[in-house]
Coordinates of C-alpha atoms and ligand atoms in Angstrom, one line a residue:
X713 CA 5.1 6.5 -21.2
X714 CA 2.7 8.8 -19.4
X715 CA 1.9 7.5 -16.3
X716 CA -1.1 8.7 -13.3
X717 CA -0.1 7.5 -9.8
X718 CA -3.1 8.7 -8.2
X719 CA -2.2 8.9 -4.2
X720 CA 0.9 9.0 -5.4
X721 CA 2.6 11.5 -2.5
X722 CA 1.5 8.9 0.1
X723 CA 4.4 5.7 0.6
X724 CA 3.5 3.1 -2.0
X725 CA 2.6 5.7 -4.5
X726 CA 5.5 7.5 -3.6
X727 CA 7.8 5.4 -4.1
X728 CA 6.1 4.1 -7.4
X729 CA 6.2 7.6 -8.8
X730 CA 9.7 7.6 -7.8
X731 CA 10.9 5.2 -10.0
X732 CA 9.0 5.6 -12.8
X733 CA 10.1 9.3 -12.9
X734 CA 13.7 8.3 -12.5
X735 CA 13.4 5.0 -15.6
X736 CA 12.2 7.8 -17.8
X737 CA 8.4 8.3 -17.5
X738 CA 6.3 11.4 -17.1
X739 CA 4.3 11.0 -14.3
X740 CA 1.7 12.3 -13.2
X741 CA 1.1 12.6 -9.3
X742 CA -2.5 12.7 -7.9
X743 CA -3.2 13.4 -4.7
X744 CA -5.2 15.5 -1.7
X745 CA -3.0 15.2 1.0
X746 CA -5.2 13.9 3.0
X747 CA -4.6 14.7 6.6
X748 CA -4.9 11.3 8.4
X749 CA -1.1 11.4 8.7
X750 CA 1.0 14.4 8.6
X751 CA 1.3 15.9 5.2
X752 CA 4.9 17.1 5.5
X753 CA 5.5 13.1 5.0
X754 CA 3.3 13.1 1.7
X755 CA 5.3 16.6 0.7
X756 CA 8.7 14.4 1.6
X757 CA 7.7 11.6 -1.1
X758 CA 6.8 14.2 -3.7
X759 CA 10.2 16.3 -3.4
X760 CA 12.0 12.4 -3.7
X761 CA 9.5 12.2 -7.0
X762 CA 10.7 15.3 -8.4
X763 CA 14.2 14.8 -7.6
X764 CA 14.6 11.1 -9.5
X765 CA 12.7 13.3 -12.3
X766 CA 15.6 15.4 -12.6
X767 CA 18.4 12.8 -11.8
X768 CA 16.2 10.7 -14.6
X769 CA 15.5 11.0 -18.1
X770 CA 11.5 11.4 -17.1
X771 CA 9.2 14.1 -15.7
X772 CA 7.1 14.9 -12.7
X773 CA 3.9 17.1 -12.5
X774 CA 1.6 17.2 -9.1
X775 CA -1.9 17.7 -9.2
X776 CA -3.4 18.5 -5.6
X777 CA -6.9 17.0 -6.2
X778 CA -9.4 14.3 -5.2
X779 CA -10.3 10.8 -6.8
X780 CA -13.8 12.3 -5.7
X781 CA -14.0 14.6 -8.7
X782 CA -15.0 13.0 -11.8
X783 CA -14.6 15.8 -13.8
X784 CA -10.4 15.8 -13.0
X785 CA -10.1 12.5 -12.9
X786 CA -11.5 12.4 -16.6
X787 CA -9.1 14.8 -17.4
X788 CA -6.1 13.2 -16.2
X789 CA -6.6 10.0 -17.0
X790 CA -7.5 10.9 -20.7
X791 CA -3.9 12.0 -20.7
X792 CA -2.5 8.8 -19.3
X793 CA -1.2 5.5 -21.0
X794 CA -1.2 3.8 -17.5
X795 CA -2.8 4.5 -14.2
X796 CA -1.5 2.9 -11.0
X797 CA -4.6 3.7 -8.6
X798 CA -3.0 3.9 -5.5
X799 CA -5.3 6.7 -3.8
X800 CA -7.5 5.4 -1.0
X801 CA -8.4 5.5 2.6
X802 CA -6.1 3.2 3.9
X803 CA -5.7 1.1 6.7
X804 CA -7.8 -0.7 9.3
X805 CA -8.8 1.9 11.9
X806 CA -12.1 1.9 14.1
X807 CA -11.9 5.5 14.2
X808 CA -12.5 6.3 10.5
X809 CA -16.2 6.6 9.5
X810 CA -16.8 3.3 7.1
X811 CA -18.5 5.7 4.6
X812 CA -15.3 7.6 4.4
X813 CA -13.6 4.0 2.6
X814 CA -16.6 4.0 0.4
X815 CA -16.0 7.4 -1.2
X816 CA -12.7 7.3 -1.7
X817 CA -12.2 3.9 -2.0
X818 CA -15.3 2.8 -4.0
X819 CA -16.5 5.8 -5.7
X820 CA -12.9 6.9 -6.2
X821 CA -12.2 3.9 -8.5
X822 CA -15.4 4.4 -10.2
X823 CA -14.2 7.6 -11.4
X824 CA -11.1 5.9 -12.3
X825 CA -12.6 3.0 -14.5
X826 CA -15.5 5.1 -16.2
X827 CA -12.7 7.3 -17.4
X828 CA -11.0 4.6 -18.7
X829 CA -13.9 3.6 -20.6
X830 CA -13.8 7.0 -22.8
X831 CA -10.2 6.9 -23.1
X832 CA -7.6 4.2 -25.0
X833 CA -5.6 3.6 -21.5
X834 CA -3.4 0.4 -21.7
X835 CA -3.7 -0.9 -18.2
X836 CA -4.6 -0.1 -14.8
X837 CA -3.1 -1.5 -11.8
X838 CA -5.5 -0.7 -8.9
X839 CA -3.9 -1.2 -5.2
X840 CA -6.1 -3.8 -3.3
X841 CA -5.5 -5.5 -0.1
X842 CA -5.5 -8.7 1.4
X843 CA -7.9 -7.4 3.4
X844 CA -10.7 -8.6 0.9
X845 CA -10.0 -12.0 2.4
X846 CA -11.2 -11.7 6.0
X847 CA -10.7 -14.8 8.5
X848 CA -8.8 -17.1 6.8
X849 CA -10.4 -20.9 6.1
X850 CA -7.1 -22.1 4.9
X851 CA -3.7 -20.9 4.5
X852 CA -2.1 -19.3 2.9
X853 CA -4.7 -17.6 1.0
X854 CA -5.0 -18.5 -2.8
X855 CA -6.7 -15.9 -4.9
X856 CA -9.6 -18.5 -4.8
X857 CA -10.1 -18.7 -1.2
X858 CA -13.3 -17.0 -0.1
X859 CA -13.7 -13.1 0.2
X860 CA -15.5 -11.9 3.6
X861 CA -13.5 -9.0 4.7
X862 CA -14.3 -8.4 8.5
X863 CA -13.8 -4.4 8.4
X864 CA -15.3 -1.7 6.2
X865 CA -11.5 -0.8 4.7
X866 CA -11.6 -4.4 3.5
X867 CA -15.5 -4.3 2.3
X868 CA -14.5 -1.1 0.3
X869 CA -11.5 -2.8 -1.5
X870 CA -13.5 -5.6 -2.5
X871 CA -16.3 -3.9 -3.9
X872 CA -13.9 -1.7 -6.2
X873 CA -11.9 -4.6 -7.1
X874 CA -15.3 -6.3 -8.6
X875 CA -15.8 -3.0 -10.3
X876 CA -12.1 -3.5 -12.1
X877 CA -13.1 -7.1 -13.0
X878 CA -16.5 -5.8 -14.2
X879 CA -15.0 -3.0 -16.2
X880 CA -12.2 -5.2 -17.6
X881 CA -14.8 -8.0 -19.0
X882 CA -17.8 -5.9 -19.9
X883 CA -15.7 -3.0 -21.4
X884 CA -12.3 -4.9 -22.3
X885 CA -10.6 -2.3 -19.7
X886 CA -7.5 -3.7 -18.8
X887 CA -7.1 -4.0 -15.6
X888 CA -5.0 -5.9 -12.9
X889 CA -5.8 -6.0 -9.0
X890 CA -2.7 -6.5 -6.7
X891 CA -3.5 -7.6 -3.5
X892 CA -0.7 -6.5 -1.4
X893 CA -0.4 -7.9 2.2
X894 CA 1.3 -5.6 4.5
X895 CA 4.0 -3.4 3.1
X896 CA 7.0 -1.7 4.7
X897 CA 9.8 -0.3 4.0
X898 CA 11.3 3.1 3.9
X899 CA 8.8 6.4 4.5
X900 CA 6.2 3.5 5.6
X901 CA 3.4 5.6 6.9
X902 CA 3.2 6.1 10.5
X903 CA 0.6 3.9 12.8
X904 CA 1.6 0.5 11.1
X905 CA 2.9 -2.3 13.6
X906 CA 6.9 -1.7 12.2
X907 CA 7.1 1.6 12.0
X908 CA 5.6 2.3 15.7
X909 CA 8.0 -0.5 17.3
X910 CA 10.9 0.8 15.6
X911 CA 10.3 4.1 16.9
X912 CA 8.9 3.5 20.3
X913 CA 12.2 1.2 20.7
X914 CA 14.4 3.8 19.5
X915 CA 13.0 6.2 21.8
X916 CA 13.7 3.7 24.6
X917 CA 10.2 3.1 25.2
X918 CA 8.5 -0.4 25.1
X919 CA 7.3 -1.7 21.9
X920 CA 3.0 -2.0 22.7
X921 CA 1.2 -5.1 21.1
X922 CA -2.7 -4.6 21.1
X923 CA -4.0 -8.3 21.9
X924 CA -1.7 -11.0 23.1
X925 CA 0.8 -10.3 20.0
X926 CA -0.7 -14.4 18.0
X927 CA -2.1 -12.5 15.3
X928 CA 0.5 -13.3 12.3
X929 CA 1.2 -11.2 9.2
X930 CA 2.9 -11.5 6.0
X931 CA 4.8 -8.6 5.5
X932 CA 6.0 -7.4 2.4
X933 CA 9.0 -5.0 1.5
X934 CA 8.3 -1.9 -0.8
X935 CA 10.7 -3.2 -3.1
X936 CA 8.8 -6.1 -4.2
X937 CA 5.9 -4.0 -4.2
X938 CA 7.3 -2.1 -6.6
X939 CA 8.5 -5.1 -8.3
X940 CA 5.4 -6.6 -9.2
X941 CA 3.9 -3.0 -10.1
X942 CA 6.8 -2.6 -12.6
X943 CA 6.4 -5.6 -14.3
X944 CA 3.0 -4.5 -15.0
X945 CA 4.2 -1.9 -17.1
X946 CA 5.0 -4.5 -20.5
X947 CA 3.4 -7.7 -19.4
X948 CA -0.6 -8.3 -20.1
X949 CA -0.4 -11.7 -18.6
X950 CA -2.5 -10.8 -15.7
X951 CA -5.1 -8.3 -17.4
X952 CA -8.3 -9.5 -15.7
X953 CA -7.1 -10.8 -12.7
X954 CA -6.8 -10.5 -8.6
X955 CA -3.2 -11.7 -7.8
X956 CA -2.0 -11.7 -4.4
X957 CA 1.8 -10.1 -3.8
X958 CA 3.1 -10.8 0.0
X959 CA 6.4 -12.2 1.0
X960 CA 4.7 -15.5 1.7
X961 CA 6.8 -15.3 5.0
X962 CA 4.8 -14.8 8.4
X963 CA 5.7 -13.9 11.8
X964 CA 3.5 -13.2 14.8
X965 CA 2.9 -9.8 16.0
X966 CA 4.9 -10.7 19.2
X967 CA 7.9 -11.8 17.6
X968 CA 8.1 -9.0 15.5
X969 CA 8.4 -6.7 18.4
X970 CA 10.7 -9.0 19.7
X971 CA 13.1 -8.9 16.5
X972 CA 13.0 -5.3 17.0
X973 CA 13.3 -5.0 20.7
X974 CA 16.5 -7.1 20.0
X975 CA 18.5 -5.3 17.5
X976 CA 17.1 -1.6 18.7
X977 CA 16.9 -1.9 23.0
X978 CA 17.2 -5.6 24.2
X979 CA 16.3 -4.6 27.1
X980 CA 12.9 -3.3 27.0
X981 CA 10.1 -5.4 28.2
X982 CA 7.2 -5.9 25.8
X983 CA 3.8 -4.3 26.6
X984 CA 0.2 -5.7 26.2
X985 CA -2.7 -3.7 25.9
X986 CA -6.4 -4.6 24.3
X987 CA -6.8 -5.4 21.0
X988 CA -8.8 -4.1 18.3
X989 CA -10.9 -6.8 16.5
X990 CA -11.7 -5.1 13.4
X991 CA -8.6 -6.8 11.9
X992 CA -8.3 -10.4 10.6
X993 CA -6.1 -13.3 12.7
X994 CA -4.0 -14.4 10.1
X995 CA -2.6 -13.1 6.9
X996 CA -0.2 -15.0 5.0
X997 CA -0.1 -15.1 0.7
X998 CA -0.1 -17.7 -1.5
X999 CA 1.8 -16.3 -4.3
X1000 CA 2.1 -19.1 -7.0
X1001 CA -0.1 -17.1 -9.5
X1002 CA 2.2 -13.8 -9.5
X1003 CA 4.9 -15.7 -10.1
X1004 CA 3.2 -17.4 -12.9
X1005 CA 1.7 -13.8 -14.6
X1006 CA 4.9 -12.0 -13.9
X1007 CA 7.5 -13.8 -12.6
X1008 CA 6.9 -12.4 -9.1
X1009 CA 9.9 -13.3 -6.4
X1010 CA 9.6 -11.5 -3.1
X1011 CA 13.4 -10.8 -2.4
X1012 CA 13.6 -10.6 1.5
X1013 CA 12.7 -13.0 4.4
X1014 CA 10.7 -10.3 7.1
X1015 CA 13.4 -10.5 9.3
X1016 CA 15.6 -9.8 6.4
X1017 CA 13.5 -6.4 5.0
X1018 CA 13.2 -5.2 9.2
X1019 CA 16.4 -5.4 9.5
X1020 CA 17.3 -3.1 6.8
X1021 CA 14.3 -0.8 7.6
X1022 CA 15.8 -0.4 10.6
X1023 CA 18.9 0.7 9.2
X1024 CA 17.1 2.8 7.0
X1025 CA 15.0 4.1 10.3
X1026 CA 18.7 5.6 12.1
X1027 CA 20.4 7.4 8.6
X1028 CA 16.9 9.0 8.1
X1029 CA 15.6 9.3 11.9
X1030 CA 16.1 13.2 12.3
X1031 CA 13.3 14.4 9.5
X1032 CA 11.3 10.8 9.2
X1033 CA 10.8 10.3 13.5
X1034 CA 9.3 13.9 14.2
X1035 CA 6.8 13.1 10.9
X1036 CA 5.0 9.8 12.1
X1037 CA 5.5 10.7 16.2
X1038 CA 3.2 13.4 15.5
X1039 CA 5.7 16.3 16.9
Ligands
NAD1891 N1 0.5 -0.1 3.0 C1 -0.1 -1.2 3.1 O1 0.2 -2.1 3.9 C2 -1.2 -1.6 2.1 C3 -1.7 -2.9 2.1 C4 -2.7 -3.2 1.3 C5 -3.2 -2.3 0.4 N2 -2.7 -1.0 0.4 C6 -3.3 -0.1 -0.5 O2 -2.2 0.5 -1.2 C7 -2.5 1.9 -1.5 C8 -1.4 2.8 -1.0 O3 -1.3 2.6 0.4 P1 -0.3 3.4 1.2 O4 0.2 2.6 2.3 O5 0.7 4.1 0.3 O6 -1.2 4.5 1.9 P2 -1.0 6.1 2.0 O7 -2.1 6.6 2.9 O8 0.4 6.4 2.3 O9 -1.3 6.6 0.5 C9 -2.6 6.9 0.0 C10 -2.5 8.2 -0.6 O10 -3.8 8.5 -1.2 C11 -4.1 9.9 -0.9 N3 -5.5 10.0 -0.9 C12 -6.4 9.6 0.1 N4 -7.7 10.0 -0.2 C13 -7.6 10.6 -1.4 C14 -8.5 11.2 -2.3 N5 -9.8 11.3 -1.9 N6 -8.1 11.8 -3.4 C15 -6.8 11.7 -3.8 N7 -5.8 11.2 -3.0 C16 -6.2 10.6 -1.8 C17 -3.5 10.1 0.5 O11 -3.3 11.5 0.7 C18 -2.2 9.4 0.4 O12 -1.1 10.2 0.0 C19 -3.9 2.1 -0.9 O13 -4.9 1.9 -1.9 C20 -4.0 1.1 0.1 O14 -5.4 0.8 0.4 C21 -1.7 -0.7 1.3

């Protein structure tokens, strides 16, 4: 299968374009290293992608180039039987101008999906977030619950997942939305709650919590991330549709920097500083629908999936701390 991961030298892609190279695909990595984290991380993930090429049966090409160009993107997905559009501005950060998520994140999928309408693709699997959701009425969120995202990362993501759904009905595109709720894992990108409390622990400083720490989050492990994309690949079950993937565990922002205070340095004290109130309270995913399009399981409890991040944090600390503690 030919397959276009676009953002796929950054960690979900990464790892997607991973194992697709290594089950045999030819994949095709998009990407512009875009420099809001340090790009020897992105070059890491794309020497792991050609690597599982050669340990696989598959192949592995990089393109250095922007969702923002129509002209490539037409090029490269005309070549493609699948695309996994993982390439965005991601995450939830006051400092990044909001137009910034609308052209990649808006315009980017655009260009993805008019492609797609000149070209015979089977699928596309676009990465959304469960930031479309915004304060929660209810929990956990269904797919049904209302969408008013409370930050311009989450307003972006919502306005290109109504593209996908007007593409896939108007234009018989086919085209699945994950929403994934916080991922971790291995190579997570630097910045994210886990990754800086893992490291600030290791380094025997404090883990900081930005509010009082009662925000809760349902985290999910890359594994099960890639699960659901992978199951994507044969089944058409969910062409059409939003589905949420998260763990459908939760845990408060506090107690996971106590879980990782505990097994790193029990005894640090915890810090509190002000929060940021871009993000929403509560996050926690109602998962009965992925499990009914594609047998979705999440296979880790959070404590279960830090724990072995952690592990994974002290085998690979030498070259992965230096890359997301900016030195
Ligand atoms: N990590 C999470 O917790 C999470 C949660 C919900 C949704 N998502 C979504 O999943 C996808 C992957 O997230 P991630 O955590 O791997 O983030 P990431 O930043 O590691 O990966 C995104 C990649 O896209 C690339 N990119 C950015 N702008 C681009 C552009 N204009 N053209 C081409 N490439 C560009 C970046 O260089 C990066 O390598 C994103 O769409 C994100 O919004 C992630």
């Amino acid at each position: 299968m030919d397959i276009l991961v676009t953002g796929g030298a950054g960690f979900i892609g990464g790892h997607l374009a991973e194992r697709f190279a290594r089950n045999g695909h030819d994949v095709v990595v998009l990407d512009n290293f875009d420099p809001y984290y340090d790009r020897r991380l992105k070059e890491h993930n794309v020497e792991v992608g050609r690597e599982s090429a050669a340990d696989g049966d598959g192949s592995y090409r990089l393109v250095e180039g922007d969702v923002r160009d129509d002209q490539l993107i037409a090029e490269l997905v005309a070549d493609a039987d699948y695309v996994y559009h993982q390439a965005a501005q991601a995450g939830v950060r006051a400092d990044i101008e909001p137009r910034k998520y609308h052209t990649v994140n808006v315009d980017g999928t655009l260009n993805v999906l008019e492609a797609a309408r000149r070209s015979d693709i089977e699928r596309i699997v676009f990465a959304s977030s469960s930031s479309v959701y915004g304060n929660a009425r209810y929990l956990p969120y269904d797919e049904e619950h209302p969408t008013t995202p409370v930050s311009p990362y989450g307003a972006s993501k919502l306005a290109a997942e109504r593209y996908a759904m007007v593409y896939s009905d108007r234009y018989d595109i086919p085209v699945v939305s994950l929403r994934y709720f916080t991922v971790y894992g291995p190579r997570m990108r630097p910045n994210m709650a886990i990754s800086n409390f893992v490291s600030r622990c290791m380094n025997g400083e404090p883990p900081v919590i930005y509010g009082d720490g009662s925000k809760t989050r349902d985290f999910t492990y890359i594994e099960d991330i890639l699960d659901a994309n992978l199951a994507l690949l044969g089944e058409d079950a969910a062409d059409g549709e939003v589905v949420n993937i998260g763990s459908s565990d939760t845990i408060s922002i506090e107690q996971l920097a106590e879980t990782v205070r505990d097994a790193v340095a029990p005894d640090l004290e915890l810090v509190y500083t002000e929060g940021y109130d871009i993000d929403a309270e509560h996050t926690h995913a109602g998962i009965e629908k992925a499990h009914d399009l594609i047998g979705y399981e999440p296979s880790r409890t959070i404590e279960a999936g830090v724990a072995e991040f952690i592990e994974w944090y002290r085998a690979n600390r030498e070259w992965y701390e230096p890359l997301v503690c900016g030195e």
